[in-house]
PDB file of C-alpha atoms in Angstrom:
ATOM      1  CA  MET A   1     116.762 105.805 -25.246  1.00 32.00           C
ATOM      2  CA  LYS A   2     117.089 103.832 -28.437  1.00 30.00           C
ATOM      3  CA  LEU A   3     120.385 102.082 -29.007  1.00 30.00           C
ATOM      4  CA  THR A   4     122.077 101.666 -32.321  1.00 31.00           C
ATOM      5  CA  THR A   5     123.287  98.096 -32.205  1.00 30.00           C
ATOM      6  CA  PHE A   6     126.558  97.281 -33.864  1.00 29.00           C
ATOM      7  CA  ALA A   7     128.872  94.283 -33.864  1.00 31.00           C
ATOM      8  CA  LEU A   8     131.752  94.375 -31.383  1.00 34.00           C
ATOM      9  CA  SER A   9     134.723  92.156 -32.094  1.00 32.00           C
ATOM     10  CA  MET A  10     137.023  91.865 -29.109  1.00 33.00           C
ATOM     11  CA  THR A  11     140.038  91.664 -31.371  1.00 33.00           C
ATOM     12  CA  ALA A  12     139.010  94.752 -33.281  1.00 34.00           C
ATOM     13  CA  LEU A  13     138.272  96.628 -30.067  1.00 36.00           C
ATOM     14  CA  ALA A  14     141.644  95.728 -28.635  1.00 37.00           C
ATOM     15  CA  GLY A  15     143.274  97.123 -31.756  1.00 36.00           C
ATOM     16  CA  THR A  16     141.177 100.278 -31.613  1.00 34.00           C
ATOM     17  CA  ALA A  17     141.943 100.744 -27.936  1.00 39.00           C
ATOM     18  CA  ALA A  18     145.643 100.293 -28.569  1.00 38.00           C
ATOM     19  CA  ALA A  19     145.522 102.888 -31.326  1.00 36.00           C
ATOM     20  CA  GLN A  20     143.609 105.313 -29.094  1.00 37.00           C
ATOM     21  CA  CYS A  21     145.970 104.841 -26.193  1.00 40.00           C
ATOM     22  CA  SER A  22     149.091 105.269 -28.289  1.00 36.00           C
ATOM     23  CA  SER A  23     147.794 108.391 -30.040  1.00 35.00           C
ATOM     24  CA  THR A  24     146.421 110.372 -27.114  1.00 37.00           C
ATOM     25  CA  SER A  25     147.408 110.707 -23.496  1.00 38.00           C
ATOM     26  CA  SER A  26     143.935 111.641 -22.277  1.00 39.00           C
ATOM     27  CA  ALA A  27     142.092 108.555 -23.508  1.00 39.00           C
ATOM     28  CA  CYS A  28     143.886 105.878 -21.553  1.00 43.00           C
ATOM     29  CA  GLY A  29     146.120 107.565 -19.060  1.00 41.00           C
ATOM     30  CA  GLY A  30     149.194 108.574 -21.059  1.00 40.00           C
ATOM     31  CA  GLU A  31     152.129 106.598 -22.375  1.00 38.00           C
ATOM     32  CA  LYS A  32     151.796 103.833 -19.793  1.00 44.00           C
ATOM     33  CA  MET A  33     148.817 102.373 -21.678  1.00 48.00           C
ATOM     34  CA  THR A  34     150.741 101.075 -24.695  1.00 46.00           C
ATOM     35  CA  ALA A  35     149.564  98.748 -27.429  1.00 44.00           C
ATOM     36  CA  GLU A  36     151.556  95.963 -25.821  1.00 45.00           C
ATOM     37  CA  THR A  37     149.908  96.638 -22.458  1.00 46.00           C
ATOM     38  CA  THR A  38     146.454  96.567 -23.998  1.00 49.00           C
ATOM     39  CA  ALA A  39     147.153  93.316 -25.797  1.00 46.00           C
ATOM     40  CA  MET A  40     148.387  91.800 -22.546  1.00 44.00           C
ATOM     41  CA  MET A  41     145.317  93.010 -20.658  1.00 48.00           C
ATOM     42  CA  VAL A  42     142.882  91.408 -23.062  1.00 48.00           C
ATOM     43  CA  ALA A  43     144.550  87.997 -22.885  1.00 47.00           C
ATOM     44  CA  ALA A  44     142.051  85.214 -23.461  1.00 62.00           C
ATOM     45  CA  GLU A  45     143.002  83.352 -20.298  1.00 83.00           C
ATOM     46  CA  PRO A  46     143.304  85.821 -17.424  1.00 90.00           C
ATOM     47  CA  THR A  47     145.477  84.841 -14.490  1.00 91.00           C
ATOM     48  CA  LYS A  48     145.067  87.921 -12.301  1.00 96.00           C
ATOM     49  CA  ASN A  49     142.099  89.381 -10.437  1.00 97.00           C
ATOM     50  CA  ILE A  50     140.644  92.821 -11.135  1.00 97.00           C
ATOM     51  CA  VAL A  51     142.954  94.688  -8.764  1.00 97.00           C
ATOM     52  CA  GLU A  52     146.074  92.856  -9.926  1.00 97.00           C
ATOM     53  CA  THR A  53     145.127  93.463 -13.555  1.00 96.00           C
ATOM     54  CA  ALA A  54     144.638  97.175 -12.927  1.00 96.00           C
ATOM     55  CA  VAL A  55     147.961  97.423 -11.057  1.00 96.00           C
ATOM     56  CA  GLU A  56     149.793  95.635 -13.854  1.00 94.00           C
ATOM     57  CA  ALA A  57     148.345  97.995 -16.473  1.00 92.00           C
ATOM     58  CA  GLY A  58     150.103 100.939 -14.830  1.00 92.00           C
ATOM     59  CA  SER A  59     147.399 103.452 -15.727  1.00 94.00           C
ATOM     60  CA  PHE A  60     145.095 103.080 -12.732  1.00 97.00           C
ATOM     61  CA  ASP A  61     147.254 104.115  -9.769  1.00 97.00           C
ATOM     62  CA  THR A  62     144.677 106.629  -8.508  1.00 98.00           C
ATOM     63  CA  LEU A  63     141.840 104.135  -8.856  1.00 98.00           C
ATOM     64  CA  ILE A  64     143.781 101.517  -6.884  1.00 97.00           C
ATOM     65  CA  ALA A  65     144.682 104.044  -4.171  1.00 97.00           C
ATOM     66  CA  ALA A  66     141.031 105.084  -3.949  1.00 98.00           C
ATOM     67  CA  ALA A  67     139.848 101.459  -3.732  1.00 98.00           C
ATOM     68  CA  GLN A  68     142.290 100.831  -0.898  1.00 97.00           C
ATOM     69  CA  ALA A  69     141.209 103.991   0.951  1.00 97.00           C
ATOM     70  CA  ALA A  70     137.555 103.018   0.555  1.00 98.00           C
ATOM     71  CA  GLY A  71     138.152  99.480   1.820  1.00 97.00           C
ATOM     72  CA  LEU A  72     137.149  97.963  -1.518  1.00 97.00           C
ATOM     73  CA  ALA A  73     140.450  96.510  -2.725  1.00 97.00           C
ATOM     74  CA  GLU A  74     139.886  93.169  -1.020  1.00 96.00           C
ATOM     75  CA  THR A  75     136.329  92.939  -2.333  1.00 96.00           C
ATOM     76  CA  LEU A  76     137.454  93.616  -5.894  1.00 97.00           C
ATOM     77  CA  SER A  77     140.273  91.106  -5.502  1.00 96.00           C
ATOM     78  CA  GLU A  78     138.369  88.206  -4.023  1.00 94.00           C
ATOM     79  CA  GLY A  79     134.675  88.798  -4.731  1.00 91.00           C
ATOM     80  CA  GLY A  80     132.726  88.863  -7.918  1.00 91.00           C
ATOM     81  CA  PRO A  81     132.324  88.454 -10.662  1.00 97.00           C
ATOM     82  CA  PHE A  82     132.244  92.203 -11.230  1.00 98.00           C
ATOM     83  CA  THR A  83     132.275  94.509 -14.214  1.00 98.00           C
ATOM     84  CA  VAL A  84     134.304  97.635 -13.529  1.00 98.00           C
ATOM     85  CA  PHE A  85     134.113 100.797 -15.602  1.00 98.00           C
ATOM     86  CA  ALA A  86     137.612 101.935 -14.683  1.00 98.00           C
ATOM     87  CA  PRO A  87     138.704 105.583 -14.950  1.00 98.00           C
ATOM     88  CA  THR A  88     142.350 106.072 -15.849  1.00 98.00           C
ATOM     89  CA  ASP A  89     144.773 108.242 -13.907  1.00 98.00           C
ATOM     90  CA  ALA A  90     144.175 110.922 -16.553  1.00 97.00           C
ATOM     91  CA  ALA A  91     140.437 110.728 -15.813  1.00 98.00           C
ATOM     92  CA  PHE A  92     141.013 111.363 -12.122  1.00 98.00           C
ATOM     93  CA  ALA A  93     143.478 114.158 -12.934  1.00 97.00           C
ATOM     94  CA  ALA A  94     140.746 115.891 -14.932  1.00 97.00           C
ATOM     95  CA  LEU A  95     138.630 116.375 -11.793  1.00 97.00           C
ATOM     96  CA  PRO A  96     138.695 119.819 -10.162  1.00 97.00           C
ATOM     97  CA  ALA A  97     141.909 120.508  -8.273  1.00 97.00           C
ATOM     98  CA  GLY A  98     141.949 118.976  -4.808  1.00 97.00           C
ATOM     99  CA  THR A  99     139.007 116.631  -5.427  1.00 97.00           C
ATOM    100  CA  VAL A 100     140.988 113.409  -5.242  1.00 97.00           C
ATOM    101  CA  ASP A 101     142.925 114.546  -2.159  1.00 97.00           C
ATOM    102  CA  ASP A 102     139.669 115.403  -0.405  1.00 97.00           C
ATOM    103  CA  LEU A 103     138.056 112.085  -1.322  1.00 97.00           C
ATOM    104  CA  LEU A 104     141.019 110.154   0.042  1.00 97.00           C
ATOM    105  CA  LYS A 105     140.591 111.713   3.495  1.00 97.00           C
ATOM    106  CA  PRO A 106     139.254 109.259   6.123  1.00 97.00           C
ATOM    107  CA  GLU A 107     136.248 111.471   6.887  1.00 97.00           C
ATOM    108  CA  ASN A 108     135.128 111.146   3.248  1.00 97.00           C
ATOM    109  CA  LYS A 109     135.417 107.368   3.062  1.00 98.00           C
ATOM    110  CA  ASP A 110     131.667 106.799   2.676  1.00 96.00           C
ATOM    111  CA  LEU A 111     131.434 109.272  -0.218  1.00 97.00           C
ATOM    112  CA  LEU A 112     134.499 107.770  -1.899  1.00 98.00           C
ATOM    113  CA  ARG A 113     133.085 104.298  -1.479  1.00 98.00           C
ATOM    114  CA  SER A 114     129.775 105.402  -3.010  1.00 97.00           C
ATOM    115  CA  ILE A 115     131.528 106.941  -6.026  1.00 98.00           C
ATOM    116  CA  LEU A 116     133.697 103.878  -6.640  1.00 98.00           C
ATOM    117  CA  LEU A 117     130.764 101.454  -6.321  1.00 98.00           C
ATOM    118  CA  TYR A 118     128.975 103.566  -8.938  1.00 98.00           C
ATOM    119  CA  HIS A 119     131.634 102.292 -11.354  1.00 98.00           C
ATOM    120  CA  VAL A 120     130.965  98.625 -10.553  1.00 98.00           C
ATOM    121  CA  VAL A 121     128.216  96.352 -11.880  1.00 98.00           C
ATOM    122  CA  SER A 122     127.518  92.885 -10.540  1.00 97.00           C
ATOM    123  CA  GLY A 123     128.360  90.083 -12.953  1.00 97.00           C
ATOM    124  CA  ASP A 124     130.765  89.659 -15.852  1.00 96.00           C
ATOM    125  CA  VAL A 125     129.304  91.907 -18.560  1.00 96.00           C
ATOM    126  CA  ARG A 126     131.333  91.870 -21.780  1.00 95.00           C
ATOM    127  CA  ALA A 127     131.260  94.607 -24.413  1.00 94.00           C
ATOM    128  CA  ALA A 128     128.870  92.758 -26.694  1.00 93.00           C
ATOM    129  CA  ASP A 129     126.319  92.717 -23.862  1.00 94.00           C
ATOM    130  CA  VAL A 130     127.013  96.249 -22.651  1.00 92.00           C
ATOM    131  CA  VAL A 131     125.939  97.769 -25.966  1.00 89.00           C
ATOM    132  CA  GLU A 132     122.579  96.018 -25.730  1.00 91.00           C
ATOM    133  CA  LEU A 133     121.783  97.873 -22.497  1.00 93.00           C
ATOM    134  CA  ASN A 134     120.201 101.260 -21.900  1.00 94.00           C
ATOM    135  CA  THR A 135     121.137 101.262 -18.227  1.00 96.00           C
ATOM    136  CA  ALA A 136     122.860  99.133 -15.635  1.00 96.00           C
ATOM    137  CA  ASP A 137     122.354  98.890 -11.882  1.00 97.00           C
ATOM    138  CA  THR A 138     125.569  99.572  -9.990  1.00 98.00           C
ATOM    139  CA  LEU A 139     126.701  98.328  -6.594  1.00 97.00           C
ATOM    140  CA  ASN A 140     126.145 101.885  -5.391  1.00 97.00           C
ATOM    141  CA  GLY A 141     122.414 101.231  -5.845  1.00 96.00           C
ATOM    142  CA  GLN A 142     121.968 103.879  -8.511  1.00 98.00           C
ATOM    143  CA  ARG A 143     121.858 103.349 -12.260  1.00 97.00           C
ATOM    144  CA  ILE A 144     124.312 104.341 -14.940  1.00 98.00           C
ATOM    145  CA  SER A 145     123.110 105.194 -18.436  1.00 96.00           C
ATOM    146  CA  ILE A 146     124.659 103.449 -21.432  1.00 97.00           C
ATOM    147  CA  ASP A 147     124.499 104.934 -24.902  1.00 95.00           C
ATOM    148  CA  ALA A 148     125.906 102.967 -27.830  1.00 93.00           C
ATOM    149  CA  SER A 149     126.164 104.427 -31.324  1.00 89.00           C
ATOM    150  CA  SER A 150     128.275 104.047 -34.413  1.00 86.00           C
ATOM    151  CA  THR A 151     130.769 106.506 -32.914  1.00 88.00           C
ATOM    152  CA  GLY A 152     131.345 104.574 -29.686  1.00 92.00           C
ATOM    153  CA  VAL A 153     129.917 103.821 -26.277  1.00 95.00           C
ATOM    154  CA  LYS A 154     129.263 106.276 -23.456  1.00 97.00           C
ATOM    155  CA  VAL A 155     128.628 105.455 -19.817  1.00 97.00           C
ATOM    156  CA  ASP A 156     126.912 108.514 -18.350  1.00 97.00           C
ATOM    157  CA  ASN A 157     129.199 111.257 -19.690  1.00 95.00           C
ATOM    158  CA  ALA A 158     132.313 109.075 -20.043  1.00 97.00           C
ATOM    159  CA  ASN A 159     133.623 107.524 -23.231  1.00 97.00           C
ATOM    160  CA  VAL A 160     134.563 103.850 -23.199  1.00 97.00           C
ATOM    161  CA  ALA A 161     138.172 103.825 -24.420  1.00 96.00           C
ATOM    162  CA  ALA A 162     138.927 100.090 -24.206  1.00 95.00           C
ATOM    163  CA  THR A 163     136.813  97.040 -23.507  1.00 95.00           C
ATOM    164  CA  ASP A 164     136.929  93.452 -22.324  1.00 95.00           C
ATOM    165  CA  VAL A 165     140.038  93.674 -20.177  1.00 96.00           C
ATOM    166  CA  LEU A 166     139.598  90.259 -18.630  1.00 96.00           C
ATOM    167  CA  ALA A 167     140.383  89.286 -15.038  1.00 97.00           C
ATOM    168  CA  THR A 168     139.811  86.079 -13.126  1.00 97.00           C
ATOM    169  CA  ASN A 169     136.856  87.622 -11.288  1.00 97.00           C
ATOM    170  CA  GLY A 170     135.336  89.846 -13.913  1.00 97.00           C
ATOM    171  CA  THR A 171     135.911  92.353 -16.676  1.00 97.00           C
ATOM    172  CA  ILE A 172     137.279  95.880 -16.876  1.00 97.00           C
ATOM    173  CA  HIS A 173     136.098  98.468 -19.386  1.00 97.00           C
ATOM    174  CA  VAL A 174     138.322 101.544 -19.482  1.00 98.00           C
ATOM    175  CA  ILE A 175     136.622 104.975 -19.370  1.00 98.00           C
ATOM    176  CA  ASP A 176     138.034 108.458 -19.840  1.00 97.00           C
ATOM    177  CA  ARG A 177     136.143 110.230 -17.049  1.00 98.00           C
ATOM    178  CA  VAL A 178     135.165 109.638 -13.465  1.00 98.00           C
ATOM    179  CA  ILE A 179     131.382 109.246 -13.396  1.00 98.00           C
ATOM    180  CA  MET A 180     129.525 110.680 -10.432  1.00 98.00           C
ATOM    181  CA  PRO A 181     126.407 109.339  -8.695  1.00 98.00           C
ATOM    182  CA  SER A 182     123.852 111.542  -7.065  1.00 97.00           C
ATOM    183  CA  THR A 183     125.050 112.695  -3.653  1.00 96.00           C
ATOM    184  CA  SER A 184     121.686 114.140  -2.545  1.00 97.00           C
ATOM    185  CA  ASP A 185     118.944 112.272  -0.711  1.00 97.00           C
ATOM    186  CA  ILE A 186     115.256 112.399  -1.658  1.00 97.00           C
ATOM    187  CA  ILE A 187     114.506 115.575   0.297  1.00 96.00           C
ATOM    188  CA  GLU A 188     117.628 117.384  -0.893  1.00 96.00           C
ATOM    189  CA  THR A 189     116.927 116.401  -4.492  1.00 96.00           C
ATOM    190  CA  ALA A 190     113.366 117.680  -4.292  1.00 94.00           C
ATOM    191  CA  VAL A 191     114.486 120.981  -2.763  1.00 94.00           C
ATOM    192  CA  GLU A 192     117.262 121.427  -5.332  1.00 94.00           C
ATOM    193  CA  ALA A 193     114.816 120.806  -8.184  1.00 92.00           C
ATOM    194  CA  GLY A 194     112.832 123.896  -7.194  1.00 91.00           C
ATOM    195  CA  SER A 195     109.502 122.440  -8.343  1.00 94.00           C
ATOM    196  CA  PHE A 196     108.414 120.763  -5.127  1.00 97.00           C
ATOM    197  CA  SER A 197     108.080 123.563  -2.570  1.00 96.00           C
ATOM    198  CA  THR A 198     104.569 122.505  -1.537  1.00 97.00           C
ATOM    199  CA  LEU A 199     105.560 118.865  -1.285  1.00 97.00           C
ATOM    200  CA  ALA A 200     108.578 119.787   0.837  1.00 96.00           C
ATOM    201  CA  ALA A 201     106.430 121.899   3.150  1.00 96.00           C
ATOM    202  CA  ALA A 202     103.884 119.090   3.475  1.00 97.00           C
ATOM    203  CA  ILE A 203     106.576 116.518   4.243  1.00 97.00           C
ATOM    204  CA  LYS A 204     107.985 118.785   6.931  1.00 96.00           C
ATOM    205  CA  ALA A 205     104.562 119.424   8.455  1.00 96.00           C
ATOM    206  CA  ALA A 206     103.796 115.690   8.492  1.00 97.00           C
ATOM    207  CA  GLY A 207     107.055 114.890  10.284  1.00 96.00           C
ATOM    208  CA  LEU A 208     108.365 112.725   7.434  1.00 97.00           C
ATOM    209  CA  VAL A 209     111.611 114.549   6.654  1.00 97.00           C
ATOM    210  CA  GLU A 210     113.781 112.309   8.814  1.00 96.00           C
ATOM    211  CA  THR A 211     112.171 109.190   7.356  1.00 96.00           C
ATOM    212  CA  LEU A 212     112.728 110.266   3.740  1.00 97.00           C
ATOM    213  CA  GLN A 213     116.306 111.202   4.546  1.00 96.00           C
ATOM    214  CA  GLY A 214     116.925 107.767   6.044  1.00 95.00           C
ATOM    215  CA  ASP A 215     118.564 104.785   4.423  1.00 94.00           C
ATOM    216  CA  GLY A 216     115.438 103.642   2.600  1.00 94.00           C
ATOM    217  CA  PRO A 217     115.525 103.045  -0.237  1.00 97.00           C
ATOM    218  CA  PHE A 218     112.228 104.598  -1.270  1.00 98.00           C
ATOM    219  CA  THR A 219     110.466 105.325  -4.536  1.00 98.00           C
ATOM    220  CA  VAL A 220     108.564 108.599  -4.453  1.00 98.00           C
ATOM    221  CA  PHE A 221     105.898 109.635  -6.943  1.00 98.00           C
ATOM    222  CA  ALA A 222     106.385 113.347  -6.405  1.00 98.00           C
ATOM    223  CA  PRO A 223     103.633 115.857  -7.264  1.00 98.00           C
ATOM    224  CA  THR A 224     104.909 119.204  -8.495  1.00 98.00           C
ATOM    225  CA  ASP A 225     103.797 122.559  -7.120  1.00 97.00           C
ATOM    226  CA  GLU A 226     101.450 122.787 -10.105  1.00 97.00           C
ATOM    227  CA  ALA A 227      99.948 119.428  -9.130  1.00 98.00           C
ATOM    228  CA  PHE A 228      99.122 120.703  -5.647  1.00 97.00           C
ATOM    229  CA  ALA A 229      97.749 123.918  -7.150  1.00 97.00           C
ATOM    230  CA  LYS A 230      95.178 121.828  -9.083  1.00 97.00           C
ATOM    231  CA  LEU A 231      93.544 120.722  -5.822  1.00 97.00           C
ATOM    232  CA  PRO A 232      90.369 122.554  -4.770  1.00 96.00           C
ATOM    233  CA  ALA A 233      91.033 125.965  -3.246  1.00 96.00           C
ATOM    234  CA  GLY A 234      92.046 125.794   0.418  1.00 96.00           C
ATOM    235  CA  THR A 235      92.837 122.054   0.374  1.00 96.00           C
ATOM    236  CA  VAL A 236      96.555 122.411   0.996  1.00 96.00           C
ATOM    237  CA  GLU A 237      96.060 124.977   3.760  1.00 96.00           C
ATOM    238  CA  THR A 238      93.523 122.703   5.450  1.00 96.00           C
ATOM    239  CA  LEU A 239      95.815 119.661   5.262  1.00 96.00           C
ATOM    240  CA  LEU A 240      98.688 121.614   6.816  1.00 96.00           C
ATOM    241  CA  LYS A 241      96.649 122.329   9.971  1.00 96.00           C
ATOM    242  CA  THR A 242      97.766 120.433  13.049  1.00 94.00           C
ATOM    243  CA  GLU A 243      94.461 118.645  13.479  1.00 96.00           C
ATOM    244  CA  ASN A 244      94.704 117.218   9.941  1.00 96.00           C
ATOM    245  CA  LEU A 245      98.282 115.943  10.025  1.00 95.00           C
ATOM    246  CA  ASP A 246      97.234 112.279  10.175  1.00 96.00           C
ATOM    247  CA  GLN A 247      95.296 112.724   6.945  1.00 97.00           C
ATOM    248  CA  LEU A 248      98.235 114.605   5.410  1.00 97.00           C
ATOM    249  CA  ARG A 249     100.617 111.842   6.430  1.00 98.00           C
ATOM    250  CA  SER A 250      98.309 109.249   4.887  1.00 97.00           C
ATOM    251  CA  ILE A 251      98.218 111.149   1.585  1.00 98.00           C
ATOM    252  CA  LEU A 252     101.978 111.642   1.468  1.00 98.00           C
ATOM    253  CA  THR A 253     102.851 108.037   2.289  1.00 98.00           C
ATOM    254  CA  TYR A 254     100.426 107.002  -0.466  1.00 98.00           C
ATOM    255  CA  HIS A 255     103.024 108.517  -2.825  1.00 98.00           C
ATOM    256  CA  VAL A 256     105.874 106.422  -1.423  1.00 98.00           C
ATOM    257  CA  VAL A 257     106.751 102.822  -2.249  1.00 98.00           C
ATOM    258  CA  PRO A 258     109.429 100.841  -0.402  1.00 98.00           C
ATOM    259  CA  GLY A 259     112.513 100.039  -2.486  1.00 97.00           C
ATOM    260  CA  ARG A 260     114.290 101.654  -5.412  1.00 97.00           C
ATOM    261  CA  ILE A 261     111.882 100.949  -8.285  1.00 97.00           C
ATOM    262  CA  TYR A 262     112.868 102.405 -11.633  1.00 97.00           C
ATOM    263  CA  SER A 263     110.228 103.233 -14.224  1.00 96.00           C
ATOM    264  CA  ASP A 264     110.711 100.125 -16.358  1.00 95.00           C
ATOM    265  CA  LEU A 265     110.331  97.877 -13.329  1.00 95.00           C
ATOM    266  CA  ALA A 266     107.312  99.837 -12.103  1.00 96.00           C
ATOM    267  CA  LEU A 267     105.548  99.537 -15.456  1.00 96.00           C
ATOM    268  CA  ASP A 268     106.381  95.847 -15.672  1.00 96.00           C
ATOM    269  CA  ALA A 269     104.882  95.309 -12.210  1.00 96.00           C
ATOM    270  CA  GLY A 270     101.683  97.201 -13.063  1.00 96.00           C
ATOM    271  CA  SER A 271     101.011  98.109  -9.448  1.00 97.00           C
ATOM    272  CA  ALA A 272     102.755  98.721  -6.147  1.00 97.00           C
ATOM    273  CA  THR A 273     101.882  98.690  -2.470  1.00 98.00           C
ATOM    274  CA  THR A 274     102.586 102.033  -0.862  1.00 98.00           C
ATOM    275  CA  VAL A 275     103.958 102.833   2.579  1.00 97.00           C
ATOM    276  CA  GLN A 276     100.420 104.005   3.407  1.00 97.00           C
ATOM    277  CA  GLY A 277      99.247 100.443   2.827  1.00 97.00           C
ATOM    278  CA  SER A 278      97.063 100.850  -0.235  1.00 97.00           C
ATOM    279  CA  THR A 279      97.923  99.843  -3.794  1.00 97.00           C
ATOM    280  CA  ILE A 280      98.542 102.183  -6.708  1.00 98.00           C
ATOM    281  CA  SER A 281      98.246 101.177 -10.370  1.00 97.00           C
ATOM    282  CA  ILE A 282     101.110 101.917 -12.757  1.00 98.00           C
ATOM    283  CA  GLU A 283     100.471 101.519 -16.468  1.00 96.00           C
ATOM    284  CA  VAL A 284     100.689 103.093 -19.907  1.00 96.00           C
ATOM    285  CA  LYS A 285      97.406 104.554 -21.131  1.00 95.00           C
ATOM    286  CA  ASN A 286      97.223 105.826 -24.712  1.00 93.00           C
ATOM    287  CA  GLY A 287     101.000 106.006 -24.808  1.00 93.00           C
ATOM    288  CA  THR A 288     101.293 107.950 -21.550  1.00 95.00           C
ATOM    289  CA  PRO A 289     102.728 106.425 -18.358  1.00 96.00           C
ATOM    290  CA  MET A 290     100.283 106.856 -15.498  1.00 97.00           C
ATOM    291  CA  VAL A 291     100.105 106.184 -11.790  1.00 98.00           C
ATOM    292  CA  ASN A 292      96.409 105.981 -10.927  1.00 97.00           C
ATOM    293  CA  SER A 293      95.020 109.018 -12.771  1.00 95.00           C
ATOM    294  CA  ALA A 294      98.213 111.065 -12.597  1.00 98.00           C
ATOM    295  CA  GLU A 295     100.558 111.408 -15.548  1.00 98.00           C
ATOM    296  CA  ILE A 296     104.191 110.529 -14.924  1.00 98.00           C
ATOM    297  CA  ILE A 297     106.002 113.476 -16.501  1.00 97.00           C
ATOM    298  CA  SER A 298     109.586 112.647 -15.539  1.00 96.00           C
ATOM    299  CA  THR A 299     111.171 109.440 -14.317  1.00 96.00           C
ATOM    300  CA  ASP A 300     114.159 107.906 -12.632  1.00 96.00           C
ATOM    301  CA  LEU A 301     115.641 110.844 -10.734  1.00 97.00           C
ATOM    302  CA  ASP A 302     118.328 109.043  -8.782  1.00 97.00           C
ATOM    303  CA  THR A 303     119.076 109.971  -5.181  1.00 98.00           C
ATOM    304  CA  THR A 304     121.314 108.462  -2.543  1.00 97.00           C
ATOM    305  CA  ASN A 305     118.383 106.717  -0.874  1.00 97.00           C
ATOM    306  CA  GLY A 306     115.930 106.060  -3.661  1.00 98.00           C
ATOM    307  CA  VAL A 307     114.408 107.287  -6.877  1.00 98.00           C
ATOM    308  CA  ILE A 308     111.866 109.991  -7.722  1.00 98.00           C
ATOM    309  CA  HIS A 309     109.234 109.910 -10.460  1.00 98.00           C
ATOM    310  CA  VAL A 310     107.525 113.258 -11.078  1.00 98.00           C
ATOM    311  CA  ILE A 311     103.737 113.323 -11.466  1.00 98.00           C
ATOM    312  CA  ASP A 312     101.282 116.034 -12.495  1.00 98.00           C
ATOM    313  CA  SER A 313      98.505 115.353  -9.951  1.00 98.00           C
ATOM    314  CA  VAL A 314      98.267 114.582  -6.261  1.00 98.00           C
ATOM    315  CA  LEU A 315      97.246 111.010  -5.518  1.00 98.00           C
ATOM    316  CA  ILE A 316      94.430 110.669  -3.003  1.00 96.00           C
ATOM    317  CA  PRO A 317      93.933 107.311  -1.255  1.00 95.00           C
ATOM    318  CA  GLU A 318      90.400 105.997  -1.013  1.00 85.00           C
TER     319      GLU A 318
END
């Protein structure tokens, strides 16, 4: 994704945010987010932490309640520095009816925590730096996308409504929607995609389902059904036989690398050691990203326990 870089003056942004918040109730949580409130929030010398700043703004009651329910209020008060992409009360209200109430239930604490951490980036990242990014790694473990253009900045599908709300332990950027991380693990994501039936069957036969649904994280170079179909006739059926499961397991784990390694990091590294123990090469050949001799046709499918890169051929270890 190519960014259109443009200058961001904090003073100008504060004025724009104030105008947005005074002219529309959906952008910044209604009348509570006044021009005076915005000006106060972007004070040059912050005296309050992230949680105190959000409470004082008066437009983040749901976010604060969610942080408390998830056990994150203390972390966001005392830890850091953090950058928080903070949804307003209006953003939470726009979720399907009952969503917030369900998330606040004790049995959903882990899910709520995951969603909230998806809104938090380590470090103090001001607006001028945000617009230079394509992505950012969140404390959830997954990545958010960042798209800056002459019309504004989007984080995933949310618009940034106000920026550089400074706190003693970081910065808040106000967004108009709640952004959602993936809630499916590697196996669930592959099944939902509908293009990995053979891979799913092979993983099940090799007894690797529980492993790939574990904490990980893992990076999987996932061959499509078409990739398996390119193998010599009868190969898949032979590998699925009980007596060949060790060989099948070796092939499958040759497609898995420990850790959550996004495509840019993988290409920068040039190679990776697989769970099987052998090394795969990762490089761009004639403008095409490749892993060994397989073309990488889709990248960076986030899951709760890792990332999937889709490839067009099955990798065979030597």
